[in-house]
Short mmCIF file of C-alpha atoms and ligand atoms in Angstrom, two decimals:
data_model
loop_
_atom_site.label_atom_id
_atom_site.label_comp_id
_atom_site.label_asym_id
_atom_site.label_seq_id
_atom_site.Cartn_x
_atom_site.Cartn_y
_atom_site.Cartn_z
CA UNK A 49 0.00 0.00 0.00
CA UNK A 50 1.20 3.75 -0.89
CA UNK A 51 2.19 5.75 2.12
CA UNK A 52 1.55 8.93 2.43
CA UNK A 53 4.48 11.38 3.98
CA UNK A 54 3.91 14.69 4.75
CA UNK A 55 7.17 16.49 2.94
CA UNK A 56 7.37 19.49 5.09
CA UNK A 57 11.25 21.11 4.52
CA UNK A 58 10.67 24.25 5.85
CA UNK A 59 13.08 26.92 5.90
CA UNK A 60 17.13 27.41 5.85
CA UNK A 61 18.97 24.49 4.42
CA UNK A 62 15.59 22.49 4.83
CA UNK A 63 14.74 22.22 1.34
CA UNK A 64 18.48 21.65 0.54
CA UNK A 65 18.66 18.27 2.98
CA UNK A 66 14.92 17.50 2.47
CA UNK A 67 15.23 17.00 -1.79
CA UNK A 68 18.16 14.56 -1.07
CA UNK A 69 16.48 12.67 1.83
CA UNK A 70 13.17 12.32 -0.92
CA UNK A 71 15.56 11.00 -3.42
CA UNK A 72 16.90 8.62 -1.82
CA UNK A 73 13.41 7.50 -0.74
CA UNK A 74 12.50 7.38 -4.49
CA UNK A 75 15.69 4.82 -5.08
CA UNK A 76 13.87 2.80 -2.23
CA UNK A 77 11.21 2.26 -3.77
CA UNK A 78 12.44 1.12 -7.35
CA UNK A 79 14.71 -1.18 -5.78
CA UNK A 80 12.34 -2.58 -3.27
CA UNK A 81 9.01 -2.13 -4.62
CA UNK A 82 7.14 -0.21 -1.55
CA UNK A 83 5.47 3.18 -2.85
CA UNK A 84 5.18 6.50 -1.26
CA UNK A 85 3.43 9.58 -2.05
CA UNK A 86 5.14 13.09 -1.48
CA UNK A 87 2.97 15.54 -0.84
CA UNK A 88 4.69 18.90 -0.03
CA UNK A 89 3.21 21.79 2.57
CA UNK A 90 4.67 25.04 4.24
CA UNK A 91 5.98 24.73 7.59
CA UNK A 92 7.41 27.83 10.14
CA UNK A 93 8.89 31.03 8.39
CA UNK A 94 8.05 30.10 4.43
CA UNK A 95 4.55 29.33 6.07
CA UNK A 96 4.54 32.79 7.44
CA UNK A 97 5.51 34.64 4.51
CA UNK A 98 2.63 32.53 2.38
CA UNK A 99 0.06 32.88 5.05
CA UNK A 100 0.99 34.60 8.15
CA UNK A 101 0.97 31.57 9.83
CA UNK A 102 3.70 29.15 11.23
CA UNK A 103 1.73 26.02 10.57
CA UNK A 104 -1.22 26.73 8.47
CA UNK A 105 -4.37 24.53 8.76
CA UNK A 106 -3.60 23.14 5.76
CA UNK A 107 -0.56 21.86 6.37
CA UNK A 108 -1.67 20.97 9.92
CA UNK A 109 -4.53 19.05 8.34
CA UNK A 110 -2.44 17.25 5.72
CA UNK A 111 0.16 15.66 8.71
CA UNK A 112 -2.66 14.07 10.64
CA UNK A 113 -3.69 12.12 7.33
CA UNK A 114 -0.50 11.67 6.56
CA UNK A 115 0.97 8.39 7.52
CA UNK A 116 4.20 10.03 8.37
CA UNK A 117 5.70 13.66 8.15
CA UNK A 118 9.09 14.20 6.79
CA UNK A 119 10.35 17.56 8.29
CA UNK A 120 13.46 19.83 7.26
CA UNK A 121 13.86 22.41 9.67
CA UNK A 122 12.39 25.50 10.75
CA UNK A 123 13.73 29.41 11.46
CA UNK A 124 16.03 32.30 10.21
CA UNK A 125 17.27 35.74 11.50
CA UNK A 126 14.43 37.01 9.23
CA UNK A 127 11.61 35.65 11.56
CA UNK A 128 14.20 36.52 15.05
CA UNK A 129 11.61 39.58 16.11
CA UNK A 130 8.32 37.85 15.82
CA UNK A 131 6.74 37.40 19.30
CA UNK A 132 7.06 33.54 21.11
CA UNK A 133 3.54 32.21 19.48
CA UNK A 134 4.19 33.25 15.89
CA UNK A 135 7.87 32.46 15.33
CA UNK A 136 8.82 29.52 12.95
CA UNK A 137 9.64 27.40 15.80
CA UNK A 138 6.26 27.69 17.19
CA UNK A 139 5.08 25.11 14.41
CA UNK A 140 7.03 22.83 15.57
CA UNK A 141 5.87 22.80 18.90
CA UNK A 142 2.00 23.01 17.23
CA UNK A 143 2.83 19.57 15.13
CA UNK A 144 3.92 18.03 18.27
CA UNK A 145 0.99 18.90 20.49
CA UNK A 146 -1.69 18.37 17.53
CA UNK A 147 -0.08 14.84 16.64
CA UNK A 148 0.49 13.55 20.26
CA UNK A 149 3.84 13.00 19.48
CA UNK A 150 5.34 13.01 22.99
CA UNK A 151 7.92 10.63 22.59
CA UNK A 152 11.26 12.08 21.11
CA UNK A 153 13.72 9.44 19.77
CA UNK A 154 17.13 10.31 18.90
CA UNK A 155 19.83 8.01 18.42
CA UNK A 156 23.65 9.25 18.59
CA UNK A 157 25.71 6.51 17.24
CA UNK A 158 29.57 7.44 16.42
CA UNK A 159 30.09 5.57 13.05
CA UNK A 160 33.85 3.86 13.42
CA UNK A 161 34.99 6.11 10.35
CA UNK A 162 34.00 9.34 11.72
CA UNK A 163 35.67 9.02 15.41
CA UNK A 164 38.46 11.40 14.12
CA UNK A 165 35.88 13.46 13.31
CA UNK A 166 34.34 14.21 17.15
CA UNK A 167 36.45 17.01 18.96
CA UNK A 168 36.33 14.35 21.82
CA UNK A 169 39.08 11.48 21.88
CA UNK A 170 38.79 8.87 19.89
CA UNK A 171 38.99 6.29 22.94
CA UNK A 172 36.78 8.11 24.32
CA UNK A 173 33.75 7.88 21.70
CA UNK A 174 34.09 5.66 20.09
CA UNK A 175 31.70 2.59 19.94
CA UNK A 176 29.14 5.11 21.90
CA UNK A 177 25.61 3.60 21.08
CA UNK A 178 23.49 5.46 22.38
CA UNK A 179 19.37 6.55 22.76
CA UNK A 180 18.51 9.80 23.81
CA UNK A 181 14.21 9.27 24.91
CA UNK A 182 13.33 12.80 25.46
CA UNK A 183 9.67 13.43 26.54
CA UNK A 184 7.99 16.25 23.71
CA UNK A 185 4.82 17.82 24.91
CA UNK A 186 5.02 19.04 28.17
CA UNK A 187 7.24 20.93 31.11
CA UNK A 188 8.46 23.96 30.68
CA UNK A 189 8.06 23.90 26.53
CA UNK A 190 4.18 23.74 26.97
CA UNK A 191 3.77 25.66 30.92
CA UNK A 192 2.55 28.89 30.66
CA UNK A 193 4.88 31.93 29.46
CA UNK A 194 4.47 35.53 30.48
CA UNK A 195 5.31 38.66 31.33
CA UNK A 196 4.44 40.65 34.57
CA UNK A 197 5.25 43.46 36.96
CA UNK A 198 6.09 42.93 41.01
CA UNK A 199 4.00 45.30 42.94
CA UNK A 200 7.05 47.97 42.96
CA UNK A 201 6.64 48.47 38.71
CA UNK A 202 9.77 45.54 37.96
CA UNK A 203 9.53 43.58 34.89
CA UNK A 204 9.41 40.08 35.49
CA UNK A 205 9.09 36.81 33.33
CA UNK A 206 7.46 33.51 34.34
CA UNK A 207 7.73 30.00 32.87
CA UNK A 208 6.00 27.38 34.42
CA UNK A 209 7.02 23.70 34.51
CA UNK A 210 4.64 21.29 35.04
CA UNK A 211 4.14 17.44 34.41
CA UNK A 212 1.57 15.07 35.85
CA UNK A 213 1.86 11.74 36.59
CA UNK A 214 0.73 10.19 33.06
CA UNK A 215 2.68 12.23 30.88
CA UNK A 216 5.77 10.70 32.93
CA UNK A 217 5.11 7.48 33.15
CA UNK A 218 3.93 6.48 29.63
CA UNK A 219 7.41 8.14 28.52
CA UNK A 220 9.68 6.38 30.98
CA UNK A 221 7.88 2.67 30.22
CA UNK A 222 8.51 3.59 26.44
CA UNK A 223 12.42 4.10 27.90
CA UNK A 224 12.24 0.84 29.33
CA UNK A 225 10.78 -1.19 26.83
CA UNK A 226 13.22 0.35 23.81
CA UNK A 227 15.90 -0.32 26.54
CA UNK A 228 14.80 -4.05 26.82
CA UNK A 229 15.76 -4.38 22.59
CA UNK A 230 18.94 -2.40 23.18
CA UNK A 231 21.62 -3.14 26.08
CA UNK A 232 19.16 -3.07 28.66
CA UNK A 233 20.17 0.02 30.84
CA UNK A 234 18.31 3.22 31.31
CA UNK A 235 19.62 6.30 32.51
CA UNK A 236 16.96 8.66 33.70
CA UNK A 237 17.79 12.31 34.08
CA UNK A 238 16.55 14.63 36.22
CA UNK A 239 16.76 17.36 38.72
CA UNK A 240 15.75 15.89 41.96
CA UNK A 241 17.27 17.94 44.19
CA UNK A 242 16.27 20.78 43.44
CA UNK A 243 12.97 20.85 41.33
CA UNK A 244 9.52 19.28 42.52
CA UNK A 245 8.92 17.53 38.62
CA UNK A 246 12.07 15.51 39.41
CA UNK A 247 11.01 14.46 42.37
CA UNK A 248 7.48 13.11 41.14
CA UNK A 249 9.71 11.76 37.59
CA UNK A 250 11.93 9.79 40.20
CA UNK A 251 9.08 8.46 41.89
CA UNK A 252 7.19 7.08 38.63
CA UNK A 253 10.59 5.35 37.61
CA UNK A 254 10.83 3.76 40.46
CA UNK A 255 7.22 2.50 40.20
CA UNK A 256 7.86 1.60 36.41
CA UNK A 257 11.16 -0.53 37.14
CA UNK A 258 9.57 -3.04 38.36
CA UNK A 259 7.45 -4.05 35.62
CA UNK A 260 11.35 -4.09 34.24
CA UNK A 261 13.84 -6.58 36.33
CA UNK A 262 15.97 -7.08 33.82
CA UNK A 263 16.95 -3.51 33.15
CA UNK A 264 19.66 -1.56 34.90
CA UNK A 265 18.88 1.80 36.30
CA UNK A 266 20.73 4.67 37.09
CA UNK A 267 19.39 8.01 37.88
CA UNK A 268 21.89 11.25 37.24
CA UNK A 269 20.97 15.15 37.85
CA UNK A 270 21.08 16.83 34.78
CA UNK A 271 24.44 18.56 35.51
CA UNK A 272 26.15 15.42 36.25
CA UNK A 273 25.07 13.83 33.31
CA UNK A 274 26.24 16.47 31.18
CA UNK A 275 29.72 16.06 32.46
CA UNK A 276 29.75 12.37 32.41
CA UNK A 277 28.33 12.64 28.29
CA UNK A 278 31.59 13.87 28.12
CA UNK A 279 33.60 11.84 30.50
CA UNK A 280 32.56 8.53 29.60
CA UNK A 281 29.93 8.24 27.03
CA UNK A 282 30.25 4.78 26.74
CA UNK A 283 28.19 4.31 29.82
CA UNK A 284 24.86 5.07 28.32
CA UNK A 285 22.68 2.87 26.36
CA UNK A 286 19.06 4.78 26.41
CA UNK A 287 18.87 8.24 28.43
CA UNK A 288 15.55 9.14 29.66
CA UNK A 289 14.56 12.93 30.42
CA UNK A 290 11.93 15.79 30.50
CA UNK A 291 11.88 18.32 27.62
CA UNK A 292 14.33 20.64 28.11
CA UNK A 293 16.76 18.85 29.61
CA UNK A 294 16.23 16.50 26.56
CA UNK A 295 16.64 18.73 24.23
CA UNK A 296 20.38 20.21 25.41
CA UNK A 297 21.64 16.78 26.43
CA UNK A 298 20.90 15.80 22.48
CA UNK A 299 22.79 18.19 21.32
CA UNK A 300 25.60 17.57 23.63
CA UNK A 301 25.30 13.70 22.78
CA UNK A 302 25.25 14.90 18.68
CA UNK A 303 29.01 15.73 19.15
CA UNK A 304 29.85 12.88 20.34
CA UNK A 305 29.26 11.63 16.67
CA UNK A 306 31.43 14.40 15.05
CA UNK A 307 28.37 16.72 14.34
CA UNK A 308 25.09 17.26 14.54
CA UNK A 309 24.70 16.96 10.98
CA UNK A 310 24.47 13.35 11.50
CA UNK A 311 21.69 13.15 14.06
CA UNK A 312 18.25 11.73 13.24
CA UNK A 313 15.27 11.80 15.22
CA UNK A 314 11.87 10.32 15.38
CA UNK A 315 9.26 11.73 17.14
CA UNK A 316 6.03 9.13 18.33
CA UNK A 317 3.42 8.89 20.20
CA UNK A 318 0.08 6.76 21.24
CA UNK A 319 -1.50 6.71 17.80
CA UNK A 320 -0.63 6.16 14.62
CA UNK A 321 1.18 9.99 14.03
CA UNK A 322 4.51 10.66 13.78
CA UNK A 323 7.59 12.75 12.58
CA UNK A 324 10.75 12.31 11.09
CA UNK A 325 13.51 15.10 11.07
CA UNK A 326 17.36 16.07 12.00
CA UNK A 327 17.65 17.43 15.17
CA UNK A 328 19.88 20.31 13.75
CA UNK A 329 18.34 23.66 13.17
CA UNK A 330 18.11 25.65 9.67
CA UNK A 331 21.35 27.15 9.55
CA UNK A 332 20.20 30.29 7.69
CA UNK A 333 23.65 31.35 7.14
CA UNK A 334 24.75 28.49 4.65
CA UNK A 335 20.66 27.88 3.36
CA UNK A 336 20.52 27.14 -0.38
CA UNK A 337 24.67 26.70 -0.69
CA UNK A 338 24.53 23.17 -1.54
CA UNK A 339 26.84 22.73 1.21
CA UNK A 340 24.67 21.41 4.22
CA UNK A 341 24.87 17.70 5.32
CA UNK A 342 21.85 16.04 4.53
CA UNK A 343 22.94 12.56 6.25
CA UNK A 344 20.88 13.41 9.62
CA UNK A 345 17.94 14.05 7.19
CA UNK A 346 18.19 10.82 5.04
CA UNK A 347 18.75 9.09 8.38
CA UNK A 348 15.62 10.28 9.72
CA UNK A 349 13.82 8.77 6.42
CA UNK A 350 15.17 5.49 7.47
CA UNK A 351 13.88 5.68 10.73
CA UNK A 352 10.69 6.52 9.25
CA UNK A 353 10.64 3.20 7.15
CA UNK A 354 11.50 1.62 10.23
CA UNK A 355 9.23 2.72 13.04
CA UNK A 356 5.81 4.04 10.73
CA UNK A 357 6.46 1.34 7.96
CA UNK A 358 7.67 -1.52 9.39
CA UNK A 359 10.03 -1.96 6.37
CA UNK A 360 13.12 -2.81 8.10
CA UNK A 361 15.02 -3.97 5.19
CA UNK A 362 14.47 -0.91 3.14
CA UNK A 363 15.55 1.17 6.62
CA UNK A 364 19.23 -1.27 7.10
CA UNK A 365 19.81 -0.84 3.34
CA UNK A 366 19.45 3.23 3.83
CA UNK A 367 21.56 3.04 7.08
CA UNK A 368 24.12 0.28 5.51
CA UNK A 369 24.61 2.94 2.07
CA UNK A 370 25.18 5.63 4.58
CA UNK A 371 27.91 3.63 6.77
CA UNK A 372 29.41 2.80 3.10
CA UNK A 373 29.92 5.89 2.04
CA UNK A 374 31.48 7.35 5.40
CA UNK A 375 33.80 4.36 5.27
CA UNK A 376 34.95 5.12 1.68
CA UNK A 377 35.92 8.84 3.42
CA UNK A 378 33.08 10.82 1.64
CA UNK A 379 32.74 13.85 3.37
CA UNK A 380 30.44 16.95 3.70
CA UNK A 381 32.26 20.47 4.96
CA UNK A 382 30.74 19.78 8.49
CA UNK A 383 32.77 16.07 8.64
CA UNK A 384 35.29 17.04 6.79
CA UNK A 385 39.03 17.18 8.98
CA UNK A 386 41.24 20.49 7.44
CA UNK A 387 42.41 19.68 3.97
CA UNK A 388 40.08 16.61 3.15
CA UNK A 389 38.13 17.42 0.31
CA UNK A 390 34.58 17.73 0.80
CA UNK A 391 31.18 16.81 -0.91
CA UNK A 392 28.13 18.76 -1.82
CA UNK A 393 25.02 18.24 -0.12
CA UNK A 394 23.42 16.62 -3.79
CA UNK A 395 26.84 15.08 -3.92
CA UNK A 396 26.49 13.28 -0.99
CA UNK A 397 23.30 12.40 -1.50
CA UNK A 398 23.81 10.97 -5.09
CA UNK A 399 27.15 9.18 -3.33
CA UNK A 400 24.52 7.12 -0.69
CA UNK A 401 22.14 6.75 -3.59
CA UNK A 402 24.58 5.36 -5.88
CA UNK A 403 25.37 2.67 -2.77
CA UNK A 404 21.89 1.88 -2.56
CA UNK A 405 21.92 1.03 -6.73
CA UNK A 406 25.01 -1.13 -5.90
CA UNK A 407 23.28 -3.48 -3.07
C1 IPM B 697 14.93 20.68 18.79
C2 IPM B 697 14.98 22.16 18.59
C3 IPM B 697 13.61 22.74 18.94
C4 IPM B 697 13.37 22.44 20.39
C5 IPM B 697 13.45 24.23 18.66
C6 IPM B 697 13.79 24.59 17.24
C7 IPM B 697 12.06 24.69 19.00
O1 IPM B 697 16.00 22.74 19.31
O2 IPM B 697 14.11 20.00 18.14
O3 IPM B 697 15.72 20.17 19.60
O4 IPM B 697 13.84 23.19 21.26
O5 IPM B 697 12.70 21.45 20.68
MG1 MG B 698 17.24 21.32 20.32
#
C-alpha cells in the first residue's frame, strides 16, 4: 500500500537536505518495490511569509492524514523579532501537540569512520551507542509563558514547569521497553534535588522498574550527566529525560558523533502519528549553498521506514549505504578534517544513492 508522507522542509537548508532525503526514498522504492506519495506543505517562516501563519491549517490538516511527516527544519534571522507564538519554531511545537507526538527518539551513534571526526578522543567515543528518549509535549516547553510586573513596577518573566503523573510514566515505560531491545540500561535524568517535577519523575521510575527486572537503572541530575556525556559516554545505552533537559543533552550527545549533521530523530506517540527530522536547526547562514549535510535528514527517512512502515530492510539498506559511504571517506564540509576534500550536499546524496543502486 502507498504511504503517504507529509514532505514538510521548511526553511534554511531544509529544502536543501529534504530534496536529497526524498531522493533517496524514491531509489527505495524502485529497488524494493514499496510506494510512497510526497505531498509537499509550508511549515514555520516560508509558512509565514505565504500565510501569516507558522503552521497553516492546511498543512496541519495534511500531517494528521498523513501516515508520516518528513520535516526539514524550521527558522532564520528574518523571523528573530516575531513574538514567542508566531515564530517559525512555534510550528514545531504546534505539530507536536496536535499529533500527540510526545515521545522524542534520537539516536547518537559514532560511526567507526568518523571518530576522528568528534572534537572528543577517539577512545573516548568511540563505539558510543546510544538513545537519547526525550519526553515532547510538556514541562516547561508547553507551561505557561508571560510577562508581569512585582507590585514595585519591575519587569518580570514567568515560565511554568509542570508534568503530571501520566505524561511521565507512559514516557519512561517507552524508555524501558526500547531499553529491553537495546543493552538493557536506562539512565533517567533529572533534577531531583532541586525541582519538585524531578522528584514526582523519580518516583514514577521507580514504580515503572519493576514491571522491568531485567533492566539496569541509574538516575543522574542533569548537571552530572552532562559532564559524564563527556567523560565517559560509553556508559549510556538509552537516556531518559523531560523536555528541556532533553533537548540540550541531544545536542551535547550529537558531538559525540562528530556533528550534529548526522543526528536523526523520530518523534512518536500513542497513535498512529509521527515525525521524522534532524535534530539540527536551519542554519540560515549556509541555506541554499549546496553545502549542508543532509545525512541526519536521510537518516531520519530510514527511521521513518523503520518505526511508521515496518520496512526494516528498506531502513538497514538506507543506514548500511550511509555507513558505506562514510567508510569510503566521503565527506560533507561539516565532517570534513582540514584539507580533506569535501562533498556537496546533492553530492552526498547521489554518493549514498549510488550505494543503494550497488546493493
Ligand atoms: C529541537 C529544537 C527545537 C526544540 C526548537 C527549534 C524549538 O532545538 O528540536 O531540539 O527546542 O525542541
Ligand atoms: Mg534542540
Amino acid at each position: 500500500m502507498t504511504k503517504k508522507i507529509a514532505v514538510l522542509p521548511g526553511d534554511g537548508i531544509g529544502p536543501d537536505i529534504i530534496a536529497e532525503a526524498v531522493k533517496v526514498l524514491k531509489k527505495v522504492e524502485q529497488k524494493f518495490g514499496t510506494s510512497y506519495q510526497f505531498d509537499e506543505y509550508p511549515v514555520g517562516g516560508c509558512a509565514i511569509d505565504q500565510t501569516g501563519e507558522p503552521l497553516p491549517a492546511d498543512t496541519l490538516n495534511a500531517c494528521l492524514a498523513s501516515d508520516a511527516v518528513l520535516l526539514g527544519a524550521v527558522g532564520g534571522f528574518k523571523w528573530d523579532n516575531l513574538p514567542g507564538n508566531k515564530r517559525p519554531e512555534a510550528a514545531l511545537l504546534g505539530l507536536r501537540k496536535e499529533l500527540g507526538l510526545y515521545a522524542n527518539l534520537r539516536p547518537a551513534i559514532v560511526y567507526p569512520s568518523l571518530v576522528g571526526a568528534s572534537t572528543l578522543k577517539e577512545e573516548v567515543v568511540s563505539g558510543v551507542d546510544l538513545l537519547v528518549v526525550r519526553e515532547l509535549t510538556g514541562g516547561i516547553y508547553f507551561g505557561e509563558h508571560k510577562r508581569t510586573t512585582t507590585e514595585d513596577g519591575t519587569e518580570k518573566a514567568i515560565d511554568v514547569l509542570e508534568y503530571t503523573r501520566p505524561e511521565i510514566e507512559r514516557i519512561v515505560r517507552l524508555a524501558f521497553e526500547l531499553a529491553m531491545k537495546r543493552r538493557k540500561k536506562v539512565t533517567s535524568v533529572d533534577k531531583a534535588n532541586i525541582i519538585e517535577t524531578s522528584r514526582l519523575w523519580r518516583e514514577v521510575v521507580a514504580e515503572v522498574r519493576k514491571d522491568f527486572p531485567e533492566v539496569e537503572v541509574d538516575q543522574q541530575y542533569v548537571d552530572n550527566c552532562a559532564m559524564q556525556l563527556v567523560r565517559n559516554p560509553k556508559q549510556f545505552d538509552v537516556i531518559v529525560t523531560e523536555n528541556m533537559f532533553g533537548d540540550i543533552l541531544s545536542d551535547e550527545a550529537a558531538m559525540l558523533t562528530g556533528s550534529i549533521g548526522m543526528l536523526a530523530s523520530a518523534s512518536i506517540g500513542a497513535g498512529n502519528n509521527a515525525m521524522y527530522e534532524p535534530i539540527h536547526g536551519s542554519a540560515p547562514d549556509i541555506a541554499g549553498m549546496n553545502i549542508a549535510n543532509p545525512i541526519a535528514t536521510i537518516l531520519s527517512a530510514a527511521m521513518m521506514l523503520r518505526f511508521s512502515f515496518n520496512q526494516v530492510k528498506e531502513a538497514d539498506a538506507i543506514e548500511t549505504a550511509v555507513a558505506a559511504v562514510l567508510e569510503k571517506g566521503l565527506r560533507t564540509g561539516d565532517l570534513a578534517v582540514k584539507g580533506q576534500p569535501t562533498l556537496s550536499t546533492t553530492e552526498m546524496g547521489a554518493a549514498i544513492i549510488e550505494e543503494l543502486d550497488r546493493m
